[in-house]
Coordinates of C-alpha atoms in Angstrom, one line a residue:
Chain A
M28 CA 119.8 57.5 86.6
N29 CA 116.9 59.6 85.4
L30 CA 113.4 58.3 85.3
T31 CA 111.7 61.5 84.2
S32 CA 109.4 59.9 81.7
S33 CA 108.8 56.6 83.4
L34 CA 107.1 57.7 86.6
S35 CA 103.4 57.8 86.7
P36 CA 101.5 58.1 90.0
R37 CA 99.1 55.4 91.1
K38 CA 97.3 57.8 93.2
T39 CA 97.1 61.5 94.2
I40 CA 97.0 62.7 97.8
R41 CA 94.1 65.1 97.8
Q42 CA 92.2 67.5 100.0
D43 CA 89.7 64.8 100.9
S44 CA 92.4 62.9 102.8
V45 CA 94.5 65.8 104.0
Q46 CA 91.7 68.1 105.1
L47 CA 93.4 71.4 105.1
S48 CA 91.2 74.3 106.1
H49 CA 91.1 77.9 107.2
R50 CA 91.2 76.5 110.8
R51 CA 93.8 73.9 110.1
P52 CA 96.1 75.4 107.5
V53 CA 98.9 73.1 108.5
R54 CA 98.6 69.3 108.9
I55 CA 101.1 67.0 110.5
H56 CA 100.6 63.3 109.6
P57 CA 102.9 60.9 111.4
F58 CA 103.5 57.5 109.8
A59 CA 105.1 54.4 111.3
N60 CA 106.0 50.9 110.1
H61 CA 104.0 51.2 106.9
G62 CA 104.6 49.1 103.8
D63 CA 105.9 50.5 100.5
Y64 CA 104.4 53.8 99.4
P65 CA 103.8 53.2 95.7
L66 CA 104.4 56.1 93.3
H67 CA 102.0 59.0 94.1
D68 CA 101.8 62.8 93.8
H69 CA 100.0 65.5 95.9
E70 CA 97.7 68.4 95.4
F71 CA 99.7 70.3 98.0
Y72 CA 103.3 70.7 98.9
E73 CA 104.5 67.8 101.1
I74 CA 107.5 67.9 103.5
C75 CA 108.6 64.5 104.6
L76 CA 110.8 64.1 107.6
I77 CA 112.3 60.7 108.5
L78 CA 112.6 60.2 112.2
R79 CA 113.7 56.5 112.4
G80 CA 114.5 53.6 110.2
H81 CA 115.5 53.3 106.5
A82 CA 114.0 53.2 103.1
E83 CA 114.6 54.0 99.5
H84 CA 113.2 57.1 97.9
L85 CA 112.2 56.9 94.3
S86 CA 111.6 59.9 92.1
D87 CA 112.5 61.6 88.8
D88 CA 115.9 62.1 90.3
G89 CA 116.4 58.4 90.8
V90 CA 116.8 56.3 93.9
S91 CA 118.1 57.8 97.2
P92 CA 118.5 56.3 100.6
L93 CA 116.3 57.7 103.4
R94 CA 117.4 57.6 107.1
R95 CA 116.9 59.5 110.3
G96 CA 117.3 63.2 109.4
S97 CA 116.4 62.9 105.7
V98 CA 114.1 65.7 104.5
V99 CA 112.1 65.5 101.3
I100 CA 110.3 68.5 99.8
M101 CA 107.8 67.6 97.1
S102 CA 106.0 70.3 95.2
P103 CA 102.4 69.8 94.0
G104 CA 102.1 67.3 91.1
R105 CA 105.6 65.8 91.4
V106 CA 105.7 62.0 91.7
H107 CA 107.6 60.0 94.3
G108 CA 107.4 56.7 96.2
L109 CA 109.1 54.9 99.1
R110 CA 110.2 51.3 99.0
K111 CA 112.0 48.7 101.1
P112 CA 111.1 50.4 104.4
T113 CA 112.7 49.0 107.5
G114 CA 111.3 50.3 110.8
L115 CA 110.4 53.5 109.0
N116 CA 109.0 56.3 111.2
G117 CA 108.4 59.9 110.1
V118 CA 106.0 62.7 109.4
N119 CA 104.4 64.2 106.3
I120 CA 103.5 67.9 106.6
Y121 CA 101.0 69.6 104.4
Y122 CA 100.0 73.3 104.3
L123 CA 97.7 75.7 102.6
A124 CA 100.1 77.9 100.6
P125 CA 97.8 80.9 100.1
W126 CA 97.3 81.1 103.9
L127 CA 101.1 81.1 104.4
L128 CA 101.5 83.8 101.7
G129 CA 99.2 86.1 103.6
D130 CA 102.2 87.3 105.5
P131 CA 103.7 90.3 103.7
M132 CA 107.1 89.6 105.2
L133 CA 107.4 86.1 103.9
L134 CA 108.7 86.9 100.4
Q135 CA 111.7 88.7 101.9
Q136 CA 112.8 85.2 103.0
R137 CA 113.8 84.2 99.5
L138 CA 115.1 80.7 100.0
L139 CA 112.2 79.8 102.3
A140 CA 109.8 81.1 99.6
L141 CA 111.5 79.2 96.8
L142 CA 111.8 75.9 98.7
F143 CA 108.3 75.8 100.2
L144 CA 106.2 77.9 97.9
G145 CA 108.2 78.0 94.6
K146 CA 105.7 76.0 92.6
T147 CA 102.7 77.9 94.0
L148 CA 104.3 81.3 93.2
F149 CA 105.7 80.2 89.9
P150 CA 103.6 77.4 88.5
A151 CA 105.3 77.6 85.1
G152 CA 108.8 77.8 86.6
T153 CA 111.5 75.2 86.4
L154 CA 112.3 75.0 90.1
R155 CA 113.1 71.4 90.6
T156 CA 111.7 69.2 93.4
P157 CA 112.0 66.7 95.0
I158 CA 114.6 68.3 97.1
L159 CA 116.3 65.8 99.3
F160 CA 118.8 66.7 102.0
E161 CA 120.0 65.7 105.4
I162 CA 119.8 67.5 108.7
S163 CA 121.6 66.9 111.9
S164 CA 120.1 65.0 114.8
H165 CA 120.3 68.1 116.9
T166 CA 118.2 70.1 114.3
L167 CA 115.8 67.2 113.9
I168 CA 115.1 67.2 117.7
R169 CA 114.3 70.9 117.5
L170 CA 112.0 70.4 114.5
E171 CA 110.2 67.6 116.3
R172 CA 109.6 69.9 119.3
M173 CA 108.2 72.6 116.9
M174 CA 105.8 70.0 115.4
E175 CA 104.7 69.0 118.9
E176 CA 104.1 72.7 119.7
I177 CA 101.9 73.1 116.6
T178 CA 99.9 70.1 117.6
A179 CA 99.6 71.5 121.2
E180 CA 98.5 74.8 119.8
Y181 CA 95.6 73.3 117.9
A182 CA 94.6 71.5 121.1
H183 CA 94.8 74.7 123.2
P184 CA 91.4 75.8 124.6
F185 CA 92.3 79.3 123.2
A186 CA 94.0 78.1 120.1
S187 CA 95.5 80.8 117.9
L188 CA 96.3 80.7 114.2
F189 CA 98.7 83.6 114.8
S190 CA 100.7 81.3 117.0
V191 CA 100.4 78.4 114.5
R192 CA 101.8 80.7 111.8
L193 CA 104.7 81.8 114.0
L194 CA 105.6 78.2 114.8
F195 CA 105.3 76.9 111.3
L196 CA 107.3 79.8 109.8
R197 CA 110.0 79.0 112.3
F198 CA 109.9 75.4 111.3
L199 CA 110.2 76.3 107.6
H200 CA 112.9 78.9 108.3
E201 CA 115.0 76.3 110.2
L202 CA 114.7 73.9 107.4
S203 CA 115.6 76.4 104.8
R204 CA 118.6 77.6 106.8
E205 CA 119.8 74.0 107.1
Y206 CA 119.5 73.6 103.4
E207 CA 121.4 76.9 102.8
I208 CA 124.2 75.8 105.1
R209 CA 124.7 72.7 103.1
H210 CA 124.0 74.1 99.6
G211 CA 124.9 77.8 99.9
G212 CA 123.3 80.6 97.9
S213 CA 122.9 78.2 95.0
G214 CA 119.4 77.9 96.3
I215 CA 118.5 81.4 95.1
P216 CA 118.8 81.4 91.3
F217 CA 117.0 84.7 90.5
H218 CA 118.6 88.0 89.5
E219 CA 118.3 90.9 92.0
E220 CA 116.0 92.7 89.5
V221 CA 113.6 89.7 89.6
W222 CA 113.5 89.7 93.4
A223 CA 113.0 93.5 93.4
A224 CA 110.1 93.0 91.0
I225 CA 108.6 90.2 93.1
L226 CA 108.7 92.4 96.2
L227 CA 107.2 95.4 94.4
I228 CA 104.4 93.2 92.9
E229 CA 103.7 91.9 96.3
Q230 CA 103.1 95.4 97.6
C231 CA 100.6 96.0 94.8
V232 CA 98.8 92.8 95.7
Q233 CA 98.7 93.4 99.5
Q234 CA 97.7 97.0 99.0
N235 CA 95.2 96.3 96.2
R236 CA 96.9 98.8 93.9
K237 CA 96.8 99.0 90.2
F238 CA 99.7 97.3 88.5
N239 CA 101.5 97.9 85.2
V240 CA 104.8 96.6 84.0
S241 CA 106.2 100.0 82.7
D242 CA 105.9 101.5 86.2
L243 CA 107.5 98.4 87.7
A244 CA 110.4 98.5 85.2
R245 CA 110.9 102.2 85.9
Q246 CA 111.0 101.7 89.7
I247 CA 113.7 99.0 89.2
G248 CA 115.6 101.0 86.7
C249 CA 115.5 98.9 83.6
S250 CA 113.4 98.7 80.4
A251 CA 110.1 96.8 80.5
G252 CA 111.4 94.4 77.8
H253 CA 114.5 93.6 79.7
L254 CA 112.6 93.1 82.9
H255 CA 110.1 90.9 81.1
R256 CA 112.8 88.7 79.7
L257 CA 114.6 88.3 83.0
F258 CA 111.4 87.6 84.9
C259 CA 110.2 85.0 82.3
G260 CA 113.6 83.4 82.3
A261 CA 113.5 83.0 86.1
T262 CA 109.9 82.3 86.8
G263 CA 108.4 80.9 83.6
A264 CA 105.9 83.7 83.3
G265 CA 105.8 87.5 82.8
P266 CA 105.4 90.0 85.6
M267 CA 101.7 90.7 84.7
E268 CA 100.9 87.0 84.8
Y269 CA 102.7 86.6 88.1
F270 CA 100.7 89.6 89.5
Q271 CA 97.5 87.9 88.4
T272 CA 98.5 84.7 90.1
R273 CA 99.4 86.4 93.4
R274 CA 96.2 88.5 93.2
M275 CA 94.1 85.4 93.0
Q276 CA 96.0 83.7 95.8
H277 CA 95.5 86.7 97.9
A278 CA 91.8 86.6 97.0
A279 CA 91.9 82.9 98.1
C280 CA 93.0 84.0 101.6
L281 CA 90.1 86.5 101.8
V282 CA 87.6 83.9 100.4
L283 CA 88.3 81.8 103.5
D284 CA 87.9 84.7 105.9
P285 CA 84.4 84.4 107.4
E286 CA 84.2 88.2 107.6
F287 CA 83.8 88.6 103.9
N288 CA 81.4 87.4 101.3
L289 CA 82.5 86.8 97.7
T290 CA 81.2 90.1 96.4
Q291 CA 83.3 91.9 99.0
V292 CA 86.4 89.8 98.1
A293 CA 86.0 90.6 94.4
Y294 CA 85.8 94.3 95.2
Q295 CA 88.8 94.1 97.5
V296 CA 91.0 92.6 94.8
G297 CA 89.9 95.2 92.4
C298 CA 87.3 93.1 90.3
A299 CA 84.1 95.1 90.1
D300 CA 82.6 92.3 88.0
S301 CA 81.9 89.2 90.0
A302 CA 81.6 86.9 87.0
H303 CA 85.0 88.1 85.8
F304 CA 86.4 87.6 89.3
S305 CA 85.1 84.0 89.3
R306 CA 86.6 83.2 85.9
C307 CA 89.9 84.7 86.8
F308 CA 90.0 82.9 90.2
R309 CA 89.1 79.6 88.6
Q310 CA 91.9 80.0 86.0
H311 CA 94.5 80.4 88.7
M312 CA 93.2 78.4 91.6
G313 CA 91.7 75.5 89.7
M314 CA 88.1 76.0 91.0
T315 CA 85.6 78.7 91.5
P316 CA 85.7 81.0 94.6
R317 CA 82.5 79.3 95.8
D318 CA 84.0 75.8 95.5
Y319 CA 87.2 77.0 97.1
K320 CA 85.3 78.2 100.1
R321 CA 83.3 75.0 100.3
N322 CA 86.5 72.9 99.9
F323 CA 88.6 74.7 102.6
Q324 CA 86.3 76.5 104.9
I325 CA 85.5 73.3 106.7
G326 CA 84.9 72.9 110.4
E327 CA 87.2 71.2 113.0
C328 CA 88.0 67.7 112.0
G329 CA 90.5 66.3 114.4
Chain B
M1 CA 97.5 101.7 149.2
N2 CA 98.2 104.2 146.5
L3 CA 101.5 105.9 146.2
T4 CA 100.8 107.6 142.9
S5 CA 102.2 111.0 143.8
S6 CA 105.0 109.9 146.2
L7 CA 107.1 107.8 143.7
S8 CA 110.0 109.5 142.0
P9 CA 112.6 107.5 140.2
R10 CA 116.3 107.6 141.4
K11 CA 117.4 106.6 138.0
T12 CA 116.2 105.8 134.4
I13 CA 117.2 102.7 132.6
R14 CA 118.4 104.0 129.2
Q15 CA 119.7 103.0 125.8
D16 CA 123.3 103.3 127.0
S17 CA 122.8 100.4 129.4
V18 CA 120.2 98.4 127.4
Q19 CA 121.9 98.7 124.0
L20 CA 119.0 97.9 121.8
S21 CA 119.8 98.1 118.1
H22 CA 118.6 97.2 114.7
R23 CA 120.7 94.0 115.1
R24 CA 119.6 93.3 118.7
P25 CA 116.0 94.6 118.8
V26 CA 115.3 92.3 121.8
R27 CA 117.5 92.2 124.9
I28 CA 117.2 89.6 127.7
H29 CA 119.0 90.6 130.9
P30 CA 119.1 87.9 133.6
F31 CA 119.4 89.0 137.2
A32 CA 120.3 86.9 140.3
N33 CA 120.8 87.5 144.0
H34 CA 120.8 91.3 143.6
G35 CA 120.1 93.7 146.4
D36 CA 117.1 96.1 146.4
Y37 CA 116.2 97.8 143.2
P38 CA 115.5 101.3 144.2
L39 CA 112.7 103.2 142.4
H40 CA 113.5 103.6 138.7
D41 CA 111.9 104.0 135.3
H42 CA 112.9 103.0 131.8
E43 CA 113.1 104.6 128.4
F44 CA 111.6 101.3 127.0
Y45 CA 109.0 98.8 127.9
E46 CA 110.3 96.3 130.4
I47 CA 108.9 92.8 131.0
C48 CA 110.2 91.3 134.2
L49 CA 109.8 87.5 134.8
I50 CA 110.5 86.0 138.2
L51 CA 112.1 82.6 138.0
R52 CA 113.0 81.9 141.7
G53 CA 112.9 83.5 145.1
H54 CA 110.7 86.3 146.6
A55 CA 110.6 90.0 146.8
E56 CA 108.2 92.9 147.1
H57 CA 107.3 95.0 144.1
L58 CA 106.7 98.7 144.7
S59 CA 104.8 100.9 142.3
D60 CA 102.0 103.4 142.0
D61 CA 99.7 100.5 142.6
G62 CA 101.2 99.8 146.0
V63 CA 103.2 96.9 147.2
S64 CA 102.7 93.4 145.7
P65 CA 104.5 90.1 146.4
L66 CA 106.7 88.7 143.7
R67 CA 107.4 85.0 143.4
R68 CA 108.2 82.3 140.8
G69 CA 105.8 83.0 137.9
S70 CA 105.2 86.6 138.6
V71 CA 105.2 88.8 135.5
V72 CA 105.5 92.6 135.6
I73 CA 104.9 94.7 132.5
M74 CA 106.2 98.3 132.8
S75 CA 105.6 100.9 130.1
P76 CA 108.2 103.6 129.4
G77 CA 108.3 106.3 132.1
R78 CA 106.5 104.4 134.8
V79 CA 108.2 104.0 138.1
H80 CA 108.8 100.8 140.1
G81 CA 111.2 99.2 142.5
L82 CA 112.0 95.8 144.2
R83 CA 112.7 95.4 147.8
K84 CA 113.4 92.7 150.4
P85 CA 114.6 90.2 147.8
T86 CA 115.3 86.6 149.0
G87 CA 117.2 84.5 146.5
L88 CA 115.6 86.4 143.7
N89 CA 116.3 85.2 140.1
G90 CA 114.6 86.5 137.0
V91 CA 115.0 88.2 133.7
N92 CA 114.3 91.7 132.4
I93 CA 113.3 91.9 128.7
Y94 CA 113.6 95.1 126.6
Y95 CA 112.6 95.6 123.0
L96 CA 112.6 98.2 120.3
A97 CA 108.9 98.9 119.8
P98 CA 109.0 100.4 116.3
W99 CA 110.9 97.3 115.0
L100 CA 108.2 95.1 116.5
L101 CA 105.5 97.3 114.9
G102 CA 107.0 96.7 111.5
D103 CA 104.8 93.6 111.2
P104 CA 101.5 94.5 109.6
M105 CA 99.7 91.6 111.3
L106 CA 100.7 92.6 114.8
L107 CA 97.8 95.1 115.4
Q108 CA 95.3 92.4 114.7
Q109 CA 96.5 90.9 118.0
R110 CA 94.7 93.5 120.1
L111 CA 95.5 92.4 123.6
L112 CA 99.2 91.7 122.7
A113 CA 99.4 95.2 121.2
L114 CA 97.8 96.9 124.2
L115 CA 99.8 95.1 126.8
F116 CA 103.3 95.4 125.1
L117 CA 102.9 98.4 122.9
G118 CA 100.0 100.4 124.3
K119 CA 102.1 103.3 125.6
T120 CA 104.1 103.4 122.3
L121 CA 101.0 103.4 120.2
F122 CA 99.0 105.7 122.4
P123 CA 101.4 108.0 124.3
A124 CA 98.6 110.2 125.6
G125 CA 96.4 107.3 126.6
T126 CA 95.4 106.2 130.0
L127 CA 96.3 102.5 129.7
R128 CA 97.7 101.6 133.1
T129 CA 100.9 99.8 133.8
P130 CA 102.5 98.2 135.8
I131 CA 100.5 95.1 135.0
L132 CA 101.3 92.4 137.4
F133 CA 100.0 88.9 137.1
E134 CA 101.0 85.3 137.7
I135 CA 101.6 82.5 135.2
S136 CA 101.7 78.7 135.8
S137 CA 105.0 76.9 136.3
H138 CA 104.3 75.0 133.1
T139 CA 104.0 78.2 131.1
L140 CA 107.0 79.7 132.8
I141 CA 109.1 76.7 131.6
R142 CA 107.9 77.2 128.0
L143 CA 108.7 80.9 128.2
E144 CA 112.2 80.2 129.6
R145 CA 112.7 77.9 126.6
M146 CA 111.7 80.6 124.2
M147 CA 114.1 83.0 125.8
E148 CA 116.9 80.4 125.5
E149 CA 116.0 80.1 121.8
I150 CA 116.2 83.8 121.2
T151 CA 119.6 83.8 122.9
A152 CA 120.7 80.8 120.7
E153 CA 119.4 82.6 117.6
Y154 CA 121.6 85.6 118.2
A155 CA 124.6 83.3 118.6
H156 CA 123.8 81.3 115.5
P157 CA 126.5 81.7 112.7
F158 CA 123.6 82.5 110.3
A159 CA 121.6 84.5 112.8
S160 CA 118.2 85.7 111.5
L161 CA 116.1 88.6 112.7
F162 CA 113.2 87.0 111.0
S163 CA 113.6 84.1 113.4
V164 CA 114.1 86.4 116.4
R165 CA 110.8 88.2 115.5
L166 CA 108.9 84.9 115.2
L167 CA 110.3 83.7 118.6
F168 CA 109.7 87.0 120.4
L169 CA 106.1 87.4 119.0
R170 CA 105.3 83.9 120.3
F171 CA 106.7 84.8 123.6
L172 CA 104.5 87.9 123.8
H173 CA 101.5 86.0 122.4
E174 CA 101.9 83.4 125.1
L175 CA 102.1 86.0 127.9
S176 CA 99.1 87.9 126.5
R177 CA 97.0 84.7 126.3
E178 CA 97.9 83.9 129.9
Y179 CA 96.8 87.3 130.9
E180 CA 93.6 87.0 129.0
I181 CA 92.8 83.6 130.5
R182 CA 93.1 85.2 134.0
H183 CA 91.5 88.6 133.2
G184 CA 89.2 87.9 130.3
G185 CA 88.3 90.4 127.6
S186 CA 88.6 93.2 130.2
G187 CA 92.0 93.7 128.7
I188 CA 90.6 95.2 125.5
P189 CA 88.8 98.4 126.5
F190 CA 88.3 100.0 123.0
H191 CA 85.1 100.1 121.0
E192 CA 85.0 98.1 117.8
E193 CA 84.9 101.3 115.8
V194 CA 88.2 102.4 117.3
W195 CA 89.9 99.1 116.4
A196 CA 88.5 99.3 112.9
A197 CA 90.0 102.8 112.7
I198 CA 93.4 101.6 114.1
L199 CA 93.6 98.8 111.5
L200 CA 92.6 101.1 108.6
I201 CA 95.1 103.7 109.7
E202 CA 97.8 101.0 109.8
Q203 CA 97.1 100.2 106.2
C204 CA 97.6 103.8 105.3
V205 CA 100.9 103.8 107.2
Q206 CA 102.2 100.6 105.8
Q207 CA 101.1 101.5 102.2
N208 CA 102.3 105.1 102.5
R209 CA 98.8 106.4 101.5
K210 CA 97.3 109.8 102.1
F211 CA 95.1 109.9 105.1
N212 CA 92.1 111.9 106.0
V213 CA 89.6 111.5 108.9
S214 CA 86.5 112.0 106.8
D215 CA 87.4 109.0 104.5
L216 CA 88.2 106.9 107.5
A217 CA 84.8 107.7 109.2
R218 CA 83.0 106.9 106.0
Q219 CA 84.7 103.5 105.7
I220 CA 83.7 102.7 109.3
G221 CA 80.2 104.1 108.8
C222 CA 80.0 106.9 111.4
S223 CA 80.5 110.6 111.4
A224 CA 84.0 112.1 111.6
G225 CA 83.0 113.9 114.8
H226 CA 81.7 110.7 116.5
L227 CA 84.8 108.8 115.5
H228 CA 87.1 111.5 116.8
R229 CA 85.3 111.5 120.1
L230 CA 85.4 107.7 120.4
F231 CA 89.1 107.6 119.3
C232 CA 90.2 110.4 121.7
G233 CA 88.3 108.8 124.6
A234 CA 90.1 105.5 124.0
T235 CA 93.5 106.5 123.0
G236 CA 94.0 110.1 124.3
A237 CA 94.6 111.5 120.8
G238 CA 92.6 112.0 117.6
P239 CA 92.9 109.7 114.5
M240 CA 95.1 112.2 112.7
E241 CA 97.6 112.6 115.5
Y242 CA 97.6 108.8 115.9
F243 CA 98.4 108.5 112.2
Q244 CA 101.3 110.9 112.5
T245 CA 102.7 108.9 115.4
R246 CA 102.5 105.7 113.5
R247 CA 103.9 107.2 110.4
M248 CA 107.0 108.4 112.3
Q249 CA 107.4 105.1 114.1
H250 CA 107.2 103.4 110.7
A251 CA 109.9 105.9 109.5
A252 CA 112.0 104.9 112.5
C253 CA 112.0 101.3 111.2
L254 CA 113.1 102.5 107.8
V255 CA 115.8 104.8 109.3
L256 CA 117.5 101.8 110.8
D257 CA 117.4 99.9 107.5
P258 CA 120.9 100.2 106.1
E259 CA 119.4 100.1 102.6
F260 CA 117.9 103.6 102.8
N261 CA 119.4 107.0 103.4
L262 CA 117.4 109.7 105.3
T263 CA 116.2 111.4 102.1
Q264 CA 114.8 108.1 100.8
V265 CA 113.0 107.5 104.1
A266 CA 111.5 111.0 104.1
Y267 CA 110.2 110.3 100.6
Q268 CA 108.9 106.9 101.5
V269 CA 106.7 108.2 104.3
G270 CA 105.4 111.0 102.1
C271 CA 107.5 114.0 103.3
A272 CA 109.1 115.6 100.3
D273 CA 110.7 118.2 102.5
S274 CA 113.6 116.7 104.6
A275 CA 113.6 119.5 107.2
H276 CA 109.9 119.1 107.8
F277 CA 110.4 115.3 108.1
S278 CA 113.2 115.8 110.6
R279 CA 111.0 118.2 112.8
C280 CA 108.1 115.8 112.6
F281 CA 110.2 112.8 113.5
R282 CA 111.8 114.6 116.4
Q283 CA 108.4 115.6 117.7
H284 CA 107.2 112.0 117.8
M285 CA 110.4 110.0 118.5
G286 CA 112.2 112.4 120.8
M287 CA 115.3 112.9 118.6
T288 CA 116.2 113.7 115.0
P289 CA 116.3 110.9 112.4
R290 CA 120.1 111.3 112.3
D291 CA 120.4 110.9 116.1
Y292 CA 118.0 108.0 116.1
K293 CA 120.1 106.2 113.5
R294 CA 123.3 106.8 115.5
N295 CA 121.6 105.7 118.7
F296 CA 120.2 102.4 117.5
Q297 CA 122.1 101.5 114.4
I298 CA 125.0 100.2 116.5
G299 CA 127.1 97.2 115.8
E300 CA 127.1 93.9 117.6
C301 CA 127.8 94.4 121.3
G302 CA 127.5 91.0 122.9

């Protein structure tokens, strides 16, 4: 059963309801005893964990049963819905992907990066979500505890985003390991050369270094043309375009840092020309740096 | 009561008993109903947590009572002992500091870095340990759970050092926050300029860039001489010496990475000459790169 062309969302879950921000880069929204969730998509990744009850999950992949321990990973823009819920309890989790990507060690966790950031990293790629799998009750209990700890961390009088990041990365790591145990290495479809390129590009981004594809190919030990073909085949874009995407996502982290103004951010990511920076940012992030700051640099909101 | 000059260790806790390695960079050693612990020191940092019972802690700072919730942080080379134990239960925790310092975000957690890595970062500094403080029973229970999770992670069929790092950093973060709540900002004695310099030097280390003090001073906005005086006053060494220390600690991480041979590591930290690299490494790490690899790149050992 494939409904690819027949699903169109009745609404989009947006920032105005999710309220991600530089102070709340992870949001945990419990739901309980709700009616049907008509077809919808999201501006952000959504991780849905079912804690109790039953329902049917509807997506491009067809209809699947949901029960305690079901996990659904939805990438931005993909459509799904829930129907026939019976005593359904669970949580939806949203996160600000550029904030998460601020950790230089993250891309070394390949499966984690593909599952939870694949569409952000490779917007033109063919990585398929929704991903639906089941976890054991034992794992679910541990994940529930981690979510409680994230909530407790936000409420701590000396709340720390460092701690939120550690907790949330562990949460994602646990989920990706459970997925791997069930589905094996099949979750990592890219050639070694492509991963080597991704890690080297990341160094350029984090270190604000100049980037060119010939140097990259030489470091990896293949021709620029071969690397370009492999990279495009895996990610849907060439290495230079990927670099530009990552550079603007990196800029997006800096834009939300109250320590920097926009001119400083432009300079830090190697754009001497602010107008050029603004255009480039908009092209990759969907809005200008100023709007991005206004949209996500919001105060505490419960 | 100050016993500074009168304490001399009867033994040193060394690698041969602690068995830290690139696969087990954190070790948790429980102890229970032991007799006195005569005066001793350690090659590594030790964190001692008291879970039950009573004892007296003896160090350069004098005699202090230990009870449930007491935390002792001992830096390498400092001497302490325990006496008059009554039903004493607790854990000693050891960790491989260069492995921990492999995380570029760590030095942004200033108090954590000073408490648990201060002597490693600033061997000539005057930071005083032992640090002895008390935590609440509630916090202790959470820390015990984190330690159980580290132990469980090692035993996991798909054990992940990424996960061990996240857990252990949270453990240290929790302890440093408890310390801060009790002792306030007094835990961070350095000027802002010194911290800015530490973070900029860290970028040079992680990015394998050339380093010179004049550039650093210009970035911070003061004279090289002024920066040197501030830096020495705080850390006991000049910025260039600190850079060399960090560069060799960074090399130590790479030495334990099975992906690289010693020539590659030397090249990666900017030493074209292997013999020079080996001398420089030995000067900062106390042994040659080859011995360091042999010493810490050991297999699983329970």
